[in-house]
Coordinates of C-alpha atoms in Angstrom, one line a residue:
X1 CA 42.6 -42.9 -6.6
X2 CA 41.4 -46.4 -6.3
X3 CA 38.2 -47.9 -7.9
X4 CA 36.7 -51.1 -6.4
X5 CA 34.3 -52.9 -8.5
X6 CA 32.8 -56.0 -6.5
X7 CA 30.8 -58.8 -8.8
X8 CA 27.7 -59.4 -7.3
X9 CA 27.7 -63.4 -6.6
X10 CA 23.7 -64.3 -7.8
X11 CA 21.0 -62.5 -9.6
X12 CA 17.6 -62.4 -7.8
X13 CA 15.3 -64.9 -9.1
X14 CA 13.0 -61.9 -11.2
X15 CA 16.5 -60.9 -12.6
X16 CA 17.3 -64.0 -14.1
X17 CA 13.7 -64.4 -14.9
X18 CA 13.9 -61.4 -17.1
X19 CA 17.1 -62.5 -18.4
X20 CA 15.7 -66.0 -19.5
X21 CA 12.3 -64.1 -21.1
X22 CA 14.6 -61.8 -23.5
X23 CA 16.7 -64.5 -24.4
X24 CA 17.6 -64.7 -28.0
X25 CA 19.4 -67.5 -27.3
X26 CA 16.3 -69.5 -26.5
X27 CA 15.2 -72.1 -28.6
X28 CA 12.1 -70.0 -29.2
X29 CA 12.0 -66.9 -28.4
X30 CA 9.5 -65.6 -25.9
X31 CA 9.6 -62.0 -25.1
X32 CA 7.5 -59.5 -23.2
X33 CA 4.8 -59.9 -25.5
X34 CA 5.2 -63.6 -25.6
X35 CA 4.1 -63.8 -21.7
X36 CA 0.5 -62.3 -22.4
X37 CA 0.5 -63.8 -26.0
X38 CA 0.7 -67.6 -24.4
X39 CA -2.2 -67.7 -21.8
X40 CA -4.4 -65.7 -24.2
X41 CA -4.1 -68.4 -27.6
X42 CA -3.7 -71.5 -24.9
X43 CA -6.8 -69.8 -23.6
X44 CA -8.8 -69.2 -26.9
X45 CA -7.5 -73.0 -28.7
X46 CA -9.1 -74.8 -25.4
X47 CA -12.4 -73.1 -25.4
X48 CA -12.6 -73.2 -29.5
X49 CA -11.9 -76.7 -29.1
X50 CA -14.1 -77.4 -26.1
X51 CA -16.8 -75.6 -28.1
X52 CA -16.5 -76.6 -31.2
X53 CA -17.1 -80.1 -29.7
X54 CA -19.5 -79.7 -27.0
X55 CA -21.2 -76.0 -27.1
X56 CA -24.8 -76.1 -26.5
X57 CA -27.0 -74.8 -29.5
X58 CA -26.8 -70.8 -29.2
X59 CA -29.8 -68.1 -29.6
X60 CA -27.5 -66.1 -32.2
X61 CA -30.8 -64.2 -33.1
X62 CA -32.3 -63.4 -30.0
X63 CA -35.3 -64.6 -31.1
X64 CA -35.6 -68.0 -28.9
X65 CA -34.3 -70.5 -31.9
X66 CA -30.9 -71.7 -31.1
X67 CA -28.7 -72.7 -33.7
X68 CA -26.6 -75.7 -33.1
X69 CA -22.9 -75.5 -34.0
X70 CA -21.3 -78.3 -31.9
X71 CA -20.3 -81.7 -32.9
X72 CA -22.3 -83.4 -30.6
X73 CA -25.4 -81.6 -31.6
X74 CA -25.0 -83.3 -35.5
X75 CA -22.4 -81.6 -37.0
X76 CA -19.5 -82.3 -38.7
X77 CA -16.1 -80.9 -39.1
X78 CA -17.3 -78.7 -42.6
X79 CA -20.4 -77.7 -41.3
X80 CA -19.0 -77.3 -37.1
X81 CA -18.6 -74.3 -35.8
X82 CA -18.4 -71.7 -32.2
X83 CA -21.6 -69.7 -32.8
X84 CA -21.3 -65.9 -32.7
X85 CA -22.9 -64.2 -29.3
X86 CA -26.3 -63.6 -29.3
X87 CA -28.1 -60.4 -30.7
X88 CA -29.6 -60.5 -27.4
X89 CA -26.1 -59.5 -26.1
X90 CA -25.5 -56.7 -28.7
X91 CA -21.8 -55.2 -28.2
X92 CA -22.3 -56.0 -24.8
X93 CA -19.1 -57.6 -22.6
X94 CA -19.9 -60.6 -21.7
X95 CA -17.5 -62.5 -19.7
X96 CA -18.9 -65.8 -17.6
X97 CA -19.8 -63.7 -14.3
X98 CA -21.9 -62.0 -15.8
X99 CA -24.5 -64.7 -16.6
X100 CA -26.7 -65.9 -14.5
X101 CA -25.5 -69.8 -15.0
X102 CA -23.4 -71.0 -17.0
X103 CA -26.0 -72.8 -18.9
X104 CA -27.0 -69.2 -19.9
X105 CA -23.7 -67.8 -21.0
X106 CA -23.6 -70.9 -23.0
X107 CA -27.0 -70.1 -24.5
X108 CA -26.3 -67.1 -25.6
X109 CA -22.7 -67.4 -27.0
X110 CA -20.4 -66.4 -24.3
X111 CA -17.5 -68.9 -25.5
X112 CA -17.6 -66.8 -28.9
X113 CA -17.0 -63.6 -27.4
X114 CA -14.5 -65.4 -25.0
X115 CA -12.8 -66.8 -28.2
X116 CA -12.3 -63.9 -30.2
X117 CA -11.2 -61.4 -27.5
X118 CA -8.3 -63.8 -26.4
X119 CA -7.5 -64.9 -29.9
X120 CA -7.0 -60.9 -30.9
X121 CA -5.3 -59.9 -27.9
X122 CA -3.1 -63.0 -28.7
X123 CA -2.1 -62.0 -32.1
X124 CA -1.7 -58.7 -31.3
X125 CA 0.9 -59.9 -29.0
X126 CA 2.5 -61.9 -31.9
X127 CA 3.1 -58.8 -33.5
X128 CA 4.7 -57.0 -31.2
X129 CA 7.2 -60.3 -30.3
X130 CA 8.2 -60.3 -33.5
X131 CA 8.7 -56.6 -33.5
X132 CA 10.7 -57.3 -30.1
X133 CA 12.7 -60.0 -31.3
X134 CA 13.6 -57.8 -34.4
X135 CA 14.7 -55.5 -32.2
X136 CA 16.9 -57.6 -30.1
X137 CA 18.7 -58.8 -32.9
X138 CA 19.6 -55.1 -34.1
X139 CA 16.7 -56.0 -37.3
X140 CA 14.3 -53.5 -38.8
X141 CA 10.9 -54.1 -38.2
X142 CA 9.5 -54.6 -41.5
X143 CA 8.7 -58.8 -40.7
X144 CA 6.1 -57.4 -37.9
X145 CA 4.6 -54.6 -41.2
X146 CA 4.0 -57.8 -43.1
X147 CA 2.1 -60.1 -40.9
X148 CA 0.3 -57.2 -39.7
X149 CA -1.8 -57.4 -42.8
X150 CA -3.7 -60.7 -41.6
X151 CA -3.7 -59.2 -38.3
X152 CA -5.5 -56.2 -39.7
X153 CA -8.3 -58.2 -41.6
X154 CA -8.8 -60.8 -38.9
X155 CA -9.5 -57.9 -36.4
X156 CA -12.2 -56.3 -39.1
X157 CA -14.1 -59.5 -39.0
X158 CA -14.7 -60.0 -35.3
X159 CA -14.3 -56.9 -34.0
X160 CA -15.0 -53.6 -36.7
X161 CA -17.7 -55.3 -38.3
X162 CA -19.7 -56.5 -35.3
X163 CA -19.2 -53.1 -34.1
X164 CA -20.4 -51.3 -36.9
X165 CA -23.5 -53.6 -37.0
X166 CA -24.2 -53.3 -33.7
X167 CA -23.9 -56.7 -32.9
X168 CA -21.5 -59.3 -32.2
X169 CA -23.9 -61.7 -33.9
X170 CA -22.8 -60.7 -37.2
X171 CA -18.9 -61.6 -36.5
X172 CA -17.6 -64.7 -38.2
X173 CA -18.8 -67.6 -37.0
X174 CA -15.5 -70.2 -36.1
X175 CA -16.0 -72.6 -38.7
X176 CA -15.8 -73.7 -42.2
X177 CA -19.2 -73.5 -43.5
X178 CA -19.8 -70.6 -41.2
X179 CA -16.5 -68.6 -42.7
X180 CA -18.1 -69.0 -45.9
X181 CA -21.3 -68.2 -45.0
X182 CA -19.9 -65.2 -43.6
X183 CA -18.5 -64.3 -46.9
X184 CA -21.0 -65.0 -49.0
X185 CA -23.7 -62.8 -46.9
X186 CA -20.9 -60.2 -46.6
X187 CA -20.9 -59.6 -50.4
X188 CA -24.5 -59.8 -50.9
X189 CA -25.2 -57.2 -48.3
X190 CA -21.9 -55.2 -49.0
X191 CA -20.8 -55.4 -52.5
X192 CA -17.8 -55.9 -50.5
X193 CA -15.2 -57.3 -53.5
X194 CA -15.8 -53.7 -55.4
X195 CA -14.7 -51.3 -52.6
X196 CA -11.8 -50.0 -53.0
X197 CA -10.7 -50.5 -49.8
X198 CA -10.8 -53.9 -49.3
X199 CA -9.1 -53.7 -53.0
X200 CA -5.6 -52.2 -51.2
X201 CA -6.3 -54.6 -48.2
X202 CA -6.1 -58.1 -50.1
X203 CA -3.2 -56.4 -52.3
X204 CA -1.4 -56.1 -49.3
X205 CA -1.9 -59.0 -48.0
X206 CA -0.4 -60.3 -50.6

């Protein structure tokens, strides 16, 4: 009995897409994870940036007093930052359709929200590349455990706490001053540096 085996002459352009997107041999290395984890952090540096910059003063409270986080609106780089949604908006989505104008998303904080979602979905897709990579290269995946740690405490900060409060006005603001801020409120309200808890979460940060 004979066996043929005929070599195909050309992969199909998706085949040697997926080829070049698992890669190890790439420069850097990509991934599965990598495709949704570049648009989301290109997506969340341009509008930080754009807002940090340019962002309208935002009605964090709800209360018709915007605060003014931009640098055009007097601010400098310590004391900049992207405003947290409005407490108008509560835990509500709120993409850009569904404002009325953009002038209104703007108002009430939509670039935070828009921010923060990308930025997490972005890092949890840093995770799992690494994890992927690892696992490409015949590695454990204990270098994915470890960064997971920052991972873990940026998600409580825009995304637990705002949740448990009811609001994504009380997220981090994206700024220096405002980080601090944040921190400073957070213990005063909180007790936050006795729990024990947050105890085993800095120690395994570290």
């Amino acid at each position: 009995m004979t066996t043929t085996l005929q070599r195909r002459e050309s992969a199909s352009v998706w085949e040697r897409f997926c080829n070049w997107i698992t890669s190890t041999e790439n420069r850097l290395y990509i991934g599965w994870f990598g495709v949704l984890m570049i648009p989301t952090l290109l997506a969340a540096t341009t509008c930080f940036i754009i807002a940090f910059i340019a962002a309208p003063p935002v009605d964090i409270d709800g209360i018709r007093e915007p605060v003014a986080g931009s640098l055009i609106y007097g601010n400098n780089i310590i004391s900049g930052a992207v405003v947290p949604s409005s407490n108008a908006i509560g835990l509500h989505f709120y993409p850009i359709w569904e404002a009325a104008s953009l002038d209104e998303w703007l108002y009430n904080g939509g670039p935070y929200q828009l921010v923060v979602f990308h930025f997490l979905i972005g890092v949890f897709c840093y995770l799992g590349r690494e994890w992927e990579l690892s696992y490409r290269l015949g590695m454990r995946p204990w270098i994915c455990l470890a960064f997971s740690a920052p991972v873990a405490a940026a998600t409580a900060v825009f995304l637990i706490y705002p949740i448990g409060q009811g609001s994504f006005s009380d997220g981090m603001p994206l700024g220096i001053s405002g980080t601090f801020n944040f921190m400073i409120v957070f213990q005063a309200e909180h007790n936050i540096l006795m729990h024990p808890f947050h105890q085993l979460g800095v120690a395994g940060v570290f």
